[in-house]
PDB file of C-alpha atoms in Angstrom:
ATOM      1  CA  MET A   1      -2.133 -27.351   9.202  1.00  0.00           C
ATOM      2  CA  ALA A   2      -3.914 -26.024   6.157  1.00  0.00           C
ATOM      3  CA  SER A   3      -2.637 -23.132   4.097  1.00  0.00           C
ATOM      4  CA  LEU A   4      -4.522 -20.906   1.707  1.00  0.00           C
ATOM      5  CA  LEU A   5      -2.968 -19.788  -1.572  1.00  0.00           C
ATOM      6  CA  VAL A   6      -4.756 -16.906  -3.322  1.00  0.00           C
ATOM      7  CA  TYR A   7      -3.518 -15.687  -6.693  1.00  0.00           C
ATOM      8  CA  ALA A   8      -4.348 -13.538  -9.719  1.00  0.00           C
ATOM      9  CA  SER A   9      -3.166 -14.529 -13.174  1.00  0.00           C
ATOM     10  CA  MET A  10      -3.967 -12.971 -16.530  1.00  0.00           C
ATOM     11  CA  THR A  11      -1.796 -14.905 -18.987  1.00  0.00           C
ATOM     12  CA  GLY A  12      -1.233 -18.022 -16.864  1.00  0.00           C
ATOM     13  CA  ASN A  13       2.290 -17.160 -15.668  1.00  0.00           C
ATOM     14  CA  THR A  14       1.314 -16.526 -12.043  1.00  0.00           C
ATOM     15  CA  GLN A  15      -1.014 -19.535 -12.104  1.00  0.00           C
ATOM     16  CA  ASP A  16       1.928 -21.707 -13.239  1.00  0.00           C
ATOM     17  CA  MET A  17       3.900 -20.323 -10.303  1.00  0.00           C
ATOM     18  CA  ALA A  18       0.949 -20.945  -7.934  1.00  0.00           C
ATOM     19  CA  ASP A  19       0.660 -24.562  -9.099  1.00  0.00           C
ATOM     20  CA  ALA A  20       4.386 -25.138  -8.510  1.00  0.00           C
ATOM     21  CA  VAL A  21       4.384 -23.415  -5.088  1.00  0.00           C
ATOM     22  CA  ALA A  22       1.347 -25.497  -4.040  1.00  0.00           C
ATOM     23  CA  ALA A  23       3.098 -28.665  -5.289  1.00  0.00           C
ATOM     24  CA  GLY A  24       6.109 -27.776  -3.125  1.00  0.00           C
ATOM     25  CA  VAL A  25       3.908 -27.348  -0.037  1.00  0.00           C
ATOM     26  CA  GLN A  26       2.286 -30.735  -0.716  1.00  0.00           C
ATOM     27  CA  GLU A  27       5.660 -32.422  -1.346  1.00  0.00           C
ATOM     28  CA  ALA A  28       6.741 -31.183   2.091  1.00  0.00           C
ATOM     29  CA  GLY A  29       3.647 -32.744   3.649  1.00  0.00           C
ATOM     30  CA  GLY A  30       1.376 -29.715   3.832  1.00  0.00           C
ATOM     31  CA  GLU A  31      -2.276 -29.243   2.982  1.00  0.00           C
ATOM     32  CA  ILE A  32      -3.103 -26.320   0.741  1.00  0.00           C
ATOM     33  CA  GLU A  33      -6.204 -24.820  -0.786  1.00  0.00           C
ATOM     34  CA  GLN A  34      -5.608 -22.835  -3.977  1.00  0.00           C
ATOM     35  CA  LYS A  35      -8.053 -20.129  -5.092  1.00  0.00           C
ATOM     36  CA  ASP A  36      -8.270 -17.507  -7.788  1.00  0.00           C
ATOM     37  CA  VAL A  37      -8.560 -14.123  -6.058  1.00  0.00           C
ATOM     38  CA  ILE A  38     -11.948 -13.571  -7.735  1.00  0.00           C
ATOM     39  CA  ASP A  39     -13.306 -16.583  -5.812  1.00  0.00           C
ATOM     40  CA  ALA A  40     -11.673 -15.653  -2.491  1.00  0.00           C
ATOM     41  CA  SER A  41     -12.496 -13.367   0.404  1.00  0.00           C
ATOM     42  CA  ALA A  42      -9.848 -11.774   2.613  1.00  0.00           C
ATOM     43  CA  SER A  43     -11.738 -13.016   5.691  1.00  0.00           C
ATOM     44  CA  GLU A  44     -10.744 -16.567   4.672  1.00  0.00           C
ATOM     45  CA  LEU A  45      -7.131 -15.648   5.491  1.00  0.00           C
ATOM     46  CA  GLU A  46      -8.032 -15.570   9.188  1.00  0.00           C
ATOM     47  CA  GLN A  47      -9.076 -19.253   9.044  1.00  0.00           C
ATOM     48  CA  ALA A  48      -5.849 -20.437   7.387  1.00  0.00           C
ATOM     49  CA  ASP A  49      -2.766 -21.564   9.282  1.00  0.00           C
ATOM     50  CA  GLY A  50      -0.498 -20.210   6.549  1.00  0.00           C
ATOM     51  CA  ILE A  51      -1.031 -17.690   3.756  1.00  0.00           C
ATOM     52  CA  LEU A  52       0.454 -17.558   0.268  1.00  0.00           C
ATOM     53  CA  LEU A  53      -0.439 -14.726  -2.090  1.00  0.00           C
ATOM     54  CA  GLY A  54       0.496 -14.544  -5.761  1.00  0.00           C
ATOM     55  CA  ALA A  55       0.002 -11.608  -8.114  1.00  0.00           C
ATOM     56  CA  TYR A  56       1.461 -10.297 -11.316  1.00  0.00           C
ATOM     57  CA  THR A  57       2.413  -6.624 -11.447  1.00  0.00           C
ATOM     58  CA  TRP A  58       0.246  -4.482 -13.686  1.00  0.00           C
ATOM     59  CA  GLY A  59       1.608  -1.477 -15.562  1.00  0.00           C
ATOM     60  CA  ASP A  60       4.115   0.653 -13.685  1.00  0.00           C
ATOM     61  CA  GLY A  61       3.879  -1.244 -10.427  1.00  0.00           C
ATOM     62  CA  ASP A  62       0.218  -1.720  -9.566  1.00  0.00           C
ATOM     63  CA  LEU A  63      -1.740  -4.658  -8.251  1.00  0.00           C
ATOM     64  CA  PRO A  64      -3.934  -6.342 -10.865  1.00  0.00           C
ATOM     65  CA  ASP A  65      -7.467  -4.880 -10.948  1.00  0.00           C
ATOM     66  CA  GLU A  66      -8.954  -8.194  -9.849  1.00  0.00           C
ATOM     67  CA  PHE A  67      -6.802  -8.087  -6.675  1.00  0.00           C
ATOM     68  CA  LEU A  68      -7.871  -4.585  -5.568  1.00  0.00           C
ATOM     69  CA  ASP A  69     -11.067  -5.516  -3.688  1.00  0.00           C
ATOM     70  CA  PHE A  70      -9.301  -8.359  -1.873  1.00  0.00           C
ATOM     71  CA  TYR A  71      -6.419  -6.012  -0.988  1.00  0.00           C
ATOM     72  CA  GLU A  72      -8.855  -3.453   0.466  1.00  0.00           C
ATOM     73  CA  GLU A  73     -10.720  -6.197   2.385  1.00  0.00           C
ATOM     74  CA  MET A  74      -7.404  -7.133   3.998  1.00  0.00           C
ATOM     75  CA  ASP A  75      -7.706  -3.934   6.065  1.00  0.00           C
ATOM     76  CA  ASN A  76     -10.457  -5.693   8.038  1.00  0.00           C
ATOM     77  CA  VAL A  77      -8.600  -8.896   8.931  1.00  0.00           C
ATOM     78  CA  ASP A  78      -6.275  -9.724  11.812  1.00  0.00           C
ATOM     79  CA  LEU A  79      -3.391 -11.894  10.642  1.00  0.00           C
ATOM     80  CA  THR A  80      -1.309 -11.587  13.808  1.00  0.00           C
ATOM     81  CA  GLY A  81       1.332 -14.296  13.954  1.00  0.00           C
ATOM     82  CA  LYS A  82       0.284 -16.064  10.748  1.00  0.00           C
ATOM     83  CA  ILE A  83       3.119 -17.236   8.501  1.00  0.00           C
ATOM     84  CA  ALA A  84       2.806 -15.738   5.026  1.00  0.00           C
ATOM     85  CA  ALA A  85       4.733 -15.505   1.757  1.00  0.00           C
ATOM     86  CA  VAL A  86       4.235 -13.756  -1.591  1.00  0.00           C
ATOM     87  CA  PHE A  87       5.225 -14.543  -5.177  1.00  0.00           C
ATOM     88  CA  GLY A  88       4.476 -13.171  -8.625  1.00  0.00           C
ATOM     89  CA  SER A  89       5.269 -13.025 -12.279  1.00  0.00           C
ATOM     90  CA  CYS A  90       7.076  -9.811 -13.252  1.00  0.00           C
ATOM     91  CA  ASP A  91       8.145  -7.909 -16.356  1.00  0.00           C
ATOM     92  CA  SER A  92      11.481  -6.084 -16.337  1.00  0.00           C
ATOM     93  CA  ALA A  93      10.258  -3.827 -19.171  1.00  0.00           C
ATOM     94  CA  TYR A  94       8.607  -1.725 -16.433  1.00  0.00           C
ATOM     95  CA  PRO A  95      10.477   0.529 -13.994  1.00  0.00           C
ATOM     96  CA  ALA A  96       8.994  -1.060 -10.838  1.00  0.00           C
ATOM     97  CA  TYR A  97       9.954  -4.741 -11.048  1.00  0.00           C
ATOM     98  CA  GLY A  98       7.399  -6.952  -9.302  1.00  0.00           C
ATOM     99  CA  ALA A  99       5.993  -4.129  -7.189  1.00  0.00           C
ATOM    100  CA  ALA A 100       2.747  -6.070  -6.593  1.00  0.00           C
ATOM    101  CA  VAL A 101       4.768  -8.628  -4.599  1.00  0.00           C
ATOM    102  CA  ASP A 102       6.211  -5.841  -2.436  1.00  0.00           C
ATOM    103  CA  LEU A 103       2.779  -4.231  -1.918  1.00  0.00           C
ATOM    104  CA  LEU A 104       1.304  -7.522  -0.729  1.00  0.00           C
ATOM    105  CA  ILE A 105       4.206  -8.227   1.649  1.00  0.00           C
ATOM    106  CA  GLU A 106       3.776  -4.749   3.124  1.00  0.00           C
ATOM    107  CA  LYS A 107       0.015  -5.281   3.573  1.00  0.00           C
ATOM    108  CA  LEU A 108       0.488  -8.700   5.198  1.00  0.00           C
ATOM    109  CA  ARG A 109       2.998  -7.260   7.678  1.00  0.00           C
ATOM    110  CA  GLU A 110       0.675  -4.316   8.360  1.00  0.00           C
ATOM    111  CA  ARG A 111      -2.065  -6.833   9.288  1.00  0.00           C
ATOM    112  CA  GLY A 112       0.293  -8.697  11.657  1.00  0.00           C
ATOM    113  CA  ALA A 113       1.441 -11.605   9.478  1.00  0.00           C
ATOM    114  CA  VAL A 114       5.007 -12.891   9.728  1.00  0.00           C
ATOM    115  CA  VAL A 115       6.717 -12.850   6.323  1.00  0.00           C
ATOM    116  CA  LEU A 116       9.979 -14.784   6.667  1.00  0.00           C
ATOM    117  CA  GLN A 117      10.779 -15.342   2.987  1.00  0.00           C
ATOM    118  CA  GLU A 118      11.796 -12.720   0.484  1.00  0.00           C
ATOM    119  CA  GLY A 119       9.101 -12.305  -2.162  1.00  0.00           C
ATOM    120  CA  LEU A 120       9.628 -14.611  -5.129  1.00  0.00           C
ATOM    121  CA  LYS A 121       9.705 -12.722  -8.429  1.00  0.00           C
ATOM    122  CA  ILE A 122       9.963 -14.569 -11.728  1.00  0.00           C
ATOM    123  CA  GLU A 123      10.382 -12.869 -15.098  1.00  0.00           C
ATOM    124  CA  LEU A 124       7.217 -13.616 -17.110  1.00  0.00           C
ATOM    125  CA  SER A 125       6.641 -17.377 -17.504  1.00  0.00           C
ATOM    126  CA  PRO A 126       8.612 -19.701 -15.200  1.00  0.00           C
ATOM    127  CA  SER A 127      11.182 -21.894 -16.978  1.00  0.00           C
ATOM    128  CA  ASN A 128      11.646 -25.517 -15.873  1.00  0.00           C
ATOM    129  CA  GLU A 129      14.437 -24.365 -13.543  1.00  0.00           C
ATOM    130  CA  GLU A 130      12.260 -21.558 -12.150  1.00  0.00           C
ATOM    131  CA  THR A 131       9.384 -24.002 -11.652  1.00  0.00           C
ATOM    132  CA  GLU A 132      11.738 -25.933  -9.338  1.00  0.00           C
ATOM    133  CA  ILE A 133      12.532 -22.648  -7.542  1.00  0.00           C
ATOM    134  CA  CYS A 134       8.784 -22.142  -7.044  1.00  0.00           C
ATOM    135  CA  LYS A 135       8.450 -25.650  -5.601  1.00  0.00           C
ATOM    136  CA  GLU A 136      11.353 -24.965  -3.246  1.00  0.00           C
ATOM    137  CA  PHE A 137       9.630 -21.702  -2.221  1.00  0.00           C
ATOM    138  CA  GLY A 138       6.569 -23.799  -1.276  1.00  0.00           C
ATOM    139  CA  ARG A 139       8.664 -26.336   0.646  1.00  0.00           C
ATOM    140  CA  THR A 140      10.465 -23.552   2.550  1.00  0.00           C
ATOM    141  CA  PHE A 141       7.125 -21.906   3.338  1.00  0.00           C
ATOM    142  CA  PHE A 142       5.784 -25.162   4.805  1.00  0.00           C
ATOM    143  CA  LYS A 143       8.998 -25.677   6.803  1.00  0.00           C
ATOM    144  CA  ASN A 144       8.597 -22.158   8.284  1.00  0.00           C
ATOM    145  CA  LEU A 145       4.945 -22.898   9.037  1.00  0.00           C
ATOM    146  CA  SER A 146       5.794 -26.189  10.772  1.00  0.00           C
ATOM    147  CA  GLU A 147       8.449 -24.734  13.120  1.00  0.00           C
TER     148      GLU A 147
END
């Protein structure tokens, strides 16, 4: 079972989360391919057994610009029954905390994916403790995928 993790990161915070989530999946025995959203196509989601998406929230609650094309392409994919999860780096200085995570969960569900985990939102850069939370998120994702 191979999973695909697609993420967008500007300052490295979401990439740090992505690395930790991927490490958790691997620790649990899963295979995972990790891609920057700029190098990914939404059609690749249909080939994956499991889907992980990671995005920081831009401004007042928007997806990052580099995620917009991918997000629109998702309208053309069928993700029925696929296990998916979403994470992202957030900034509580803005009124909509981690809204990009919520937007992606909504889109995945709209396309038929099964999102069992609550979206993981970390304030800015993950601390050592939060890095462990990210790994656990990856392990839980793989457990859900394996059941």
